[in-house]
Amino acid sequence: MPIQARTIRARAGRAFVIAALAALIFQVARGQSNYSKTNATAKTTTGGPADNPTKSNPSEVAKTLQVAAEAVGLARWSGVGGQRLPEVDVINTMEIWASGTTYGSGSPNKSSESGSAFKTEYHASLGYNPPAMRVEMTRTSSGGSGSPAPLHTIEVVREKYAWDESEIGAGLIPGKGVATPAMASANSRILELWTLPYGVIKAAVAAGDKVTMSTENGARVLTFPLSGQLAGVVVKATLDAQDEIAKVETRTDNPALTGMATETEYSEYADHGEIATDVKSPGHIVRKQAGHPVLDLHVKMLDANNPYLVFPVPENVKKAAAQ
Amino acid sequence: MNPHIRLGRGIVVAALLCLIPAAVFAQANGGPRMDHENTLPPTPTGPTPMAPDGHPDLTGLWNGLADNLLGVPNQMHNVGIEVGTDTTRDIHSGVQIATWPLQNRKRQNNEQNERAATLLRRMGSNRPIYKPEYWQRVKDFDANSNEEDPSNNCMPAGVPRMGVPSYIAQTPAYLVFIYPGQGGLIATATSYRMIPTDGRKHTNLEELDGTWNGESIGHWEGDTMVVDSIGFNSTSWFDQLGGYFHSENMHVTERLHRDGNTLTWTATIEDPDVLLEPWTTTPRVALLNPDPKAILPESLPCSERDFAHVVTKEHH
């Protein structure tokens, strides 16, 4: 932030200033020209309704993914320092604060049974490299004065490891909290990460030529399989007119992958950050699992500035996974 | 003068001033221009000169474009993101990162440009693992770095934040490292280090006054110079970004390896007071200035003048 005194040299000469401004104008004009060409191409290939093709043109899929990535601020570049790098996916870690209602047991892993509604304060910390998510919820029964005390849970997943924490970072230092292995929940927890709008775009890009594009009721739909520990799960993502991910459905024919039939609707996209990032996130999230409501949340704030979030796996969780 | 006109001129001048250091730096290097299209480190060329004692001679002006703080490309590489022609990967995790062609970049204004740069600089997976009780503090320091970053008040960067030395002089008994004042991402005053390589041991930590650079001693491990440092204050941060604070018990091990006209530098930070485990920076590869007449330019005083005008938490 401090201005180095050597920059005072910049005051030398009106001619230099004029030359610099001319160079800037030329660069901006060239950028506008490039953008106009790209944007026009994207609209041509993605804007109109198709006849529900079963085989997609790879370039159409790629362009659709690019406009979807740009719509939420995932595909970005920067010219700081005079560099000319391509657009890359800039989203790794983020934090989401939300409030609303969760249903059933309150646990996304046990909520296939439709049940009570809980007023919920929700805080998710997540990262895509490595894939990990920590969801902290405080659920309060709406049953009145005789209701039990609020239930506070911290559920964590990192790739194949899943555990519950008695406090943030429990189990990493002896005597500081308890980390309880929850391996059976690993797949359903990591699925939440990959069904967020950013996860859908990342996973679709990773799926490569396995992505197909169609239209349903005039909306573009991308369908593709997940891989790794979620192999066997198919994602169907619907884009809205603003190129944002509006609905994500997952299904599987593998009976071993229980709890994988989900449906999540995203709406009210905006930059919800205290520090502006130009990353847009949904302001309203509604999720169902096996046809039953799981959560209905309104986002209060989202920090997309790749904040410091880490997910080290406690030793006892590693041991439990190895057994 | 109409105050609006004056303000407008001020903005234009400020914008131009921000652009000047890159040009000045490039000219001073006598090296390639800064319009990178990738973040790949330079490929070594030429022989590695040897000192009379049989070890590589590290002497030289290592201010090639591989490790300056001005441009996003090297800052991205410094956090482990390697952008090639059409692929991007995190060199620590091996994760492939979605990339779209250069010619398809979306147009954006300066504000969007800066916000994107802030994200780009933080997208790597190579992060130190602090003890859980410090996770929130690191986040807060980074989010409030306009106020909290010691470099924003012209304080020294310190070891190891200052990175690769811009000049090294190697004698049989000492190494001398020089770090000119830096603008751009962080702004610091000129700093130097005199590092004995005569086999002496560290002073007892209890007898050292904590300083920005600590007490450093060097030794050779094969062809790699290892600089071991203790005796720090707890004021500096140990990486360019991220709010990575440390305690007075920090122990830093730098490794410098010359291969032809390149110098690869890493630093390993051990601080059992705040870190769960040692952490090693992404290797940075500096390029030898090929101009035998090249000298380091004078670094003028660092002067903080911006902070009073900051109205948001947006930061580098």
PDB file of C-alpha atoms in Angstrom, chain A residues 14-179:
ATOM      1  CA  ARG A  14       3.931  15.066 -20.040  1.00  0.00           C
ATOM      2  CA  ALA A  15       4.925  13.196 -23.184  1.00  0.00           C
ATOM      3  CA  PHE A  16       5.351  10.007 -21.222  1.00  0.00           C
ATOM      4  CA  VAL A  17       1.921  10.393 -19.639  1.00  0.00           C
ATOM      5  CA  ILE A  18       0.324  10.904 -23.022  1.00  0.00           C
ATOM      6  CA  ALA A  19       2.108   7.857 -24.397  1.00  0.00           C
ATOM      7  CA  ALA A  20       0.993   5.740 -21.442  1.00  0.00           C
ATOM      8  CA  LEU A  21      -2.613   6.855 -21.828  1.00  0.00           C
ATOM      9  CA  ALA A  22      -2.496   6.074 -25.523  1.00  0.00           C
ATOM     10  CA  ALA A  23      -1.180   2.591 -24.757  1.00  0.00           C
ATOM     11  CA  LEU A  24      -3.921   2.060 -22.205  1.00  0.00           C
ATOM     12  CA  ILE A  25      -6.609   3.163 -24.623  1.00  0.00           C
ATOM     13  CA  PHE A  26      -5.246   0.768 -27.223  1.00  0.00           C
ATOM     14  CA  GLN A  27      -5.233  -2.128 -24.742  1.00  0.00           C
ATOM     15  CA  VAL A  28      -8.792  -1.414 -23.598  1.00  0.00           C
ATOM     16  CA  ALA A  29     -10.009  -1.153 -27.159  1.00  0.00           C
ATOM     17  CA  ARG A  30      -8.352  -4.451 -28.019  1.00  0.00           C
ATOM     18  CA  GLY A  31      -9.884  -6.064 -24.946  1.00  0.00           C
ATOM     19  CA  GLN A  32     -13.352  -4.824 -25.858  1.00  0.00           C
ATOM     20  CA  SER A  33     -12.937  -6.186 -29.321  1.00  0.00           C
ATOM     21  CA  ASN A  34     -11.926  -9.623 -28.061  1.00  0.00           C
ATOM     22  CA  TYR A  35     -14.705  -9.705 -25.521  1.00  0.00           C
ATOM     23  CA  SER A  36     -17.335  -8.734 -28.044  1.00  0.00           C
ATOM     24  CA  LYS A  37     -16.305 -11.570 -30.331  1.00  0.00           C
ATOM     25  CA  THR A  38     -16.276 -14.130 -27.509  1.00  0.00           C
ATOM     26  CA  ASN A  39     -19.557 -13.003 -26.045  1.00  0.00           C
ATOM     27  CA  ALA A  40     -21.295 -13.002 -29.370  1.00  0.00           C
ATOM     28  CA  THR A  41     -20.173 -16.554 -29.998  1.00  0.00           C
ATOM     29  CA  ALA A  42     -21.340 -17.703 -26.603  1.00  0.00           C
ATOM     30  CA  LYS A  43     -24.811 -16.193 -27.066  1.00  0.00           C
ATOM     31  CA  THR A  44     -25.184 -17.742 -30.465  1.00  0.00           C
ATOM     32  CA  THR A  45     -24.420 -21.203 -29.211  1.00  0.00           C
ATOM     33  CA  THR A  46     -26.211 -21.149 -25.893  1.00  0.00           C
ATOM     34  CA  GLY A  47     -29.029 -18.661 -26.082  1.00  0.00           C
ATOM     35  CA  GLY A  48     -31.744 -20.345 -28.071  1.00  0.00           C
ATOM     36  CA  PRO A  49     -33.850 -23.407 -27.346  1.00  0.00           C
ATOM     37  CA  ALA A  50     -32.634 -26.609 -28.947  1.00  0.00           C
ATOM     38  CA  ASP A  51     -34.587 -29.704 -29.771  1.00  0.00           C
ATOM     39  CA  ASN A  52     -33.361 -31.601 -26.779  1.00  0.00           C
ATOM     40  CA  PRO A  53     -30.312 -33.096 -28.462  1.00  0.00           C
ATOM     41  CA  THR A  54     -28.969 -36.330 -27.060  1.00  0.00           C
ATOM     42  CA  LYS A  55     -25.430 -35.695 -28.304  1.00  0.00           C
ATOM     43  CA  SER A  56     -23.907 -32.303 -27.602  1.00  0.00           C
ATOM     44  CA  ASN A  57     -21.366 -30.332 -29.519  1.00  0.00           C
ATOM     45  CA  PRO A  58     -18.257 -30.256 -27.276  1.00  0.00           C
ATOM     46  CA  SER A  59     -17.570 -26.632 -28.120  1.00  0.00           C
ATOM     47  CA  GLU A  60     -21.119 -25.674 -27.122  1.00  0.00           C
ATOM     48  CA  VAL A  61     -20.691 -27.452 -23.801  1.00  0.00           C
ATOM     49  CA  ALA A  62     -17.327 -25.750 -23.234  1.00  0.00           C
ATOM     50  CA  LYS A  63     -18.745 -22.314 -24.018  1.00  0.00           C
ATOM     51  CA  THR A  64     -21.732 -22.913 -21.777  1.00  0.00           C
ATOM     52  CA  LEU A  65     -19.440 -23.930 -18.929  1.00  0.00           C
ATOM     53  CA  GLN A  66     -17.337 -20.822 -19.483  1.00  0.00           C
ATOM     54  CA  VAL A  67     -20.285 -18.437 -19.353  1.00  0.00           C
ATOM     55  CA  ALA A  68     -21.611 -20.281 -16.287  1.00  0.00           C
ATOM     56  CA  ALA A  69     -18.174 -19.977 -14.655  1.00  0.00           C
ATOM     57  CA  GLU A  70     -17.997 -16.285 -15.487  1.00  0.00           C
ATOM     58  CA  ALA A  71     -21.559 -15.697 -14.274  1.00  0.00           C
ATOM     59  CA  VAL A  72     -20.626 -16.635 -10.702  1.00  0.00           C
ATOM     60  CA  GLY A  73     -17.139 -15.119 -10.860  1.00  0.00           C
ATOM     61  CA  LEU A  74     -15.316 -18.449 -10.920  1.00  0.00           C
ATOM     62  CA  ALA A  75     -13.451 -17.920 -14.226  1.00  0.00           C
ATOM     63  CA  ARG A  76     -11.178 -14.905 -13.790  1.00  0.00           C
ATOM     64  CA  TRP A  77      -7.978 -13.275 -14.945  1.00  0.00           C
ATOM     65  CA  SER A  78      -5.970 -10.289 -13.823  1.00  0.00           C
ATOM     66  CA  GLY A  79      -3.717  -7.936 -15.707  1.00  0.00           C
ATOM     67  CA  VAL A  80      -1.912  -6.654 -12.630  1.00  0.00           C
ATOM     68  CA  GLY A  81       1.799  -6.519 -13.381  1.00  0.00           C
ATOM     69  CA  GLY A  82       1.210  -6.438 -17.102  1.00  0.00           C
ATOM     70  CA  GLN A  83       0.713 -10.174 -17.423  1.00  0.00           C
ATOM     71  CA  ARG A  84      -1.459 -11.899 -19.998  1.00  0.00           C
ATOM     72  CA  LEU A  85      -2.629 -15.077 -18.334  1.00  0.00           C
ATOM     73  CA  PRO A  86      -5.703 -16.975 -19.490  1.00  0.00           C
ATOM     74  CA  GLU A  87      -8.875 -17.178 -17.427  1.00  0.00           C
ATOM     75  CA  VAL A  88      -8.591 -19.752 -14.654  1.00  0.00           C
ATOM     76  CA  ASP A  89     -10.819 -21.092 -11.907  1.00  0.00           C
ATOM     77  CA  VAL A  90      -9.966 -18.889  -8.915  1.00  0.00           C
ATOM     78  CA  ILE A  91     -12.235 -20.446  -6.306  1.00  0.00           C
ATOM     79  CA  ASN A  92     -10.676 -22.699  -3.725  1.00  0.00           C
ATOM     80  CA  THR A  93     -11.904 -21.922  -0.194  1.00  0.00           C
ATOM     81  CA  MET A  94     -14.976 -20.056   1.035  1.00  0.00           C
ATOM     82  CA  GLU A  95     -17.197 -19.577   4.061  1.00  0.00           C
ATOM     83  CA  ILE A  96     -20.977 -19.341   4.075  1.00  0.00           C
ATOM     84  CA  TRP A  97     -23.139 -18.009   6.895  1.00  0.00           C
ATOM     85  CA  ALA A  98     -26.877 -18.652   6.566  1.00  0.00           C
ATOM     86  CA  SER A  99     -30.023 -19.087   8.596  1.00  0.00           C
ATOM     87  CA  GLY A 100     -33.313 -20.818   7.958  1.00  0.00           C
ATOM     88  CA  THR A 101     -34.893 -24.196   8.505  1.00  0.00           C
ATOM     89  CA  THR A 102     -33.649 -27.757   8.497  1.00  0.00           C
ATOM     90  CA  TYR A 103     -35.890 -30.794   8.623  1.00  0.00           C
ATOM     91  CA  GLY A 104     -36.017 -34.345   9.926  1.00  0.00           C
ATOM     92  CA  SER A 105     -33.241 -35.295  12.277  1.00  0.00           C
ATOM     93  CA  GLY A 106     -31.479 -32.128  11.216  1.00  0.00           C
ATOM     94  CA  SER A 107     -28.642 -34.206   9.844  1.00  0.00           C
ATOM     95  CA  PRO A 108     -28.456 -34.305   6.062  1.00  0.00           C
ATOM     96  CA  ASN A 109     -27.404 -37.930   6.400  1.00  0.00           C
ATOM     97  CA  LYS A 110     -30.475 -39.047   8.301  1.00  0.00           C
ATOM     98  CA  SER A 111     -33.113 -36.832   6.867  1.00  0.00           C
ATOM     99  CA  SER A 112     -34.703 -39.205   4.407  1.00  0.00           C
ATOM    100  CA  GLU A 113     -37.457 -39.478   6.923  1.00  0.00           C
ATOM    101  CA  SER A 114     -39.590 -36.362   6.761  1.00  0.00           C
ATOM    102  CA  GLY A 115     -39.901 -34.886  10.207  1.00  0.00           C
ATOM    103  CA  SER A 116     -39.768 -31.872  12.455  1.00  0.00           C
ATOM    104  CA  ALA A 117     -38.620 -28.454  11.402  1.00  0.00           C
ATOM    105  CA  PHE A 118     -35.725 -26.790  13.214  1.00  0.00           C
ATOM    106  CA  LYS A 119     -34.764 -23.154  13.190  1.00  0.00           C
ATOM    107  CA  THR A 120     -31.129 -23.318  12.093  1.00  0.00           C
ATOM    108  CA  GLU A 121     -28.025 -21.173  12.137  1.00  0.00           C
ATOM    109  CA  TYR A 122     -25.670 -22.523   9.475  1.00  0.00           C
ATOM    110  CA  HIS A 123     -21.956 -21.941   8.923  1.00  0.00           C
ATOM    111  CA  ALA A 124     -20.046 -23.846   6.262  1.00  0.00           C
ATOM    112  CA  SER A 125     -16.296 -23.677   5.614  1.00  0.00           C
ATOM    113  CA  LEU A 126     -15.230 -25.415   2.464  1.00  0.00           C
ATOM    114  CA  GLY A 127     -12.396 -25.974   0.062  1.00  0.00           C
ATOM    115  CA  TYR A 128     -11.994 -27.663  -3.303  1.00  0.00           C
ATOM    116  CA  ASN A 129      -8.243 -28.238  -3.206  1.00  0.00           C
ATOM    117  CA  PRO A 130      -8.276 -30.524  -1.290  1.00  0.00           C
ATOM    118  CA  PRO A 131     -12.013 -31.279  -1.368  1.00  0.00           C
ATOM    119  CA  ALA A 132     -13.266 -30.677   2.168  1.00  0.00           C
ATOM    120  CA  MET A 133     -16.162 -29.143   4.059  1.00  0.00           C
ATOM    121  CA  ARG A 134     -16.932 -28.302   7.678  1.00  0.00           C
ATOM    122  CA  VAL A 135     -20.611 -27.614   8.473  1.00  0.00           C
ATOM    123  CA  GLU A 136     -21.462 -26.129  11.830  1.00  0.00           C
ATOM    124  CA  MET A 137     -25.162 -25.930  12.699  1.00  0.00           C
ATOM    125  CA  THR A 138     -27.147 -24.824  15.717  1.00  0.00           C
ATOM    126  CA  ARG A 139     -30.707 -26.189  15.537  1.00  0.00           C
ATOM    127  CA  THR A 140     -33.514 -25.035  17.728  1.00  0.00           C
ATOM    128  CA  SER A 141     -36.819 -26.861  17.934  1.00  0.00           C
ATOM    129  CA  SER A 142     -39.833 -24.714  17.228  1.00  0.00           C
ATOM    130  CA  GLY A 143     -41.884 -26.584  19.842  1.00  0.00           C
ATOM    131  CA  GLY A 144     -42.103 -23.786  22.398  1.00  0.00           C
ATOM    132  CA  SER A 145     -40.906 -23.481  26.004  1.00  0.00           C
ATOM    133  CA  GLY A 146     -40.787 -27.247  26.613  1.00  0.00           C
ATOM    134  CA  SER A 147     -38.432 -27.843  23.713  1.00  0.00           C
ATOM    135  CA  PRO A 148     -35.004 -29.347  24.240  1.00  0.00           C
ATOM    136  CA  ALA A 149     -31.904 -27.163  24.273  1.00  0.00           C
ATOM    137  CA  PRO A 150     -30.452 -26.109  20.907  1.00  0.00           C
ATOM    138  CA  LEU A 151     -28.401 -28.830  19.251  1.00  0.00           C
ATOM    139  CA  HIS A 152     -24.943 -27.781  18.064  1.00  0.00           C
ATOM    140  CA  THR A 153     -23.138 -30.017  15.569  1.00  0.00           C
ATOM    141  CA  ILE A 154     -19.893 -29.795  13.586  1.00  0.00           C
ATOM    142  CA  GLU A 155     -19.681 -32.243  10.694  1.00  0.00           C
ATOM    143  CA  VAL A 156     -16.465 -32.454   8.657  1.00  0.00           C
ATOM    144  CA  VAL A 157     -15.402 -34.278   5.537  1.00  0.00           C
ATOM    145  CA  ARG A 158     -12.129 -34.324   3.670  1.00  0.00           C
ATOM    146  CA  GLU A 159     -12.114 -36.628   0.674  1.00  0.00           C
ATOM    147  CA  LYS A 160     -12.762 -40.143   2.053  1.00  0.00           C
ATOM    148  CA  TYR A 161     -12.486 -39.062   5.703  1.00  0.00           C
ATOM    149  CA  ALA A 162     -15.522 -37.921   7.679  1.00  0.00           C
ATOM    150  CA  TRP A 163     -15.749 -37.036  11.341  1.00  0.00           C
ATOM    151  CA  ASP A 164     -17.745 -35.017  13.852  1.00  0.00           C
ATOM    152  CA  GLU A 165     -16.050 -32.432  16.051  1.00  0.00           C
ATOM    153  CA  SER A 166     -16.919 -31.417  19.600  1.00  0.00           C
ATOM    154  CA  GLU A 167     -15.244 -28.078  18.809  1.00  0.00           C
ATOM    155  CA  ILE A 168     -13.555 -26.600  15.742  1.00  0.00           C
ATOM    156  CA  GLY A 169     -10.333 -28.511  15.103  1.00  0.00           C
ATOM    157  CA  ALA A 170     -11.083 -31.132  17.754  1.00  0.00           C
ATOM    158  CA  GLY A 171      -8.774 -34.116  18.010  1.00  0.00           C
ATOM    159  CA  LEU A 172      -5.725 -32.449  16.452  1.00  0.00           C
ATOM    160  CA  ILE A 173      -4.070 -31.645  19.768  1.00  0.00           C
ATOM    161  CA  PRO A 174      -4.284 -34.198  22.589  1.00  0.00           C
ATOM    162  CA  GLY A 175      -6.820 -33.151  25.187  1.00  0.00           C
ATOM    163  CA  LYS A 176      -8.456 -30.498  22.992  1.00  0.00           C
ATOM    164  CA  GLY A 177     -11.867 -31.731  21.948  1.00  0.00           C
ATOM    165  CA  VAL A 178     -13.096 -35.022  20.535  1.00  0.00           C
ATOM    166  CA  ALA A 179     -13.144 -36.044  16.869  1.00  0.00           C
TER     167      ALA A 179
END
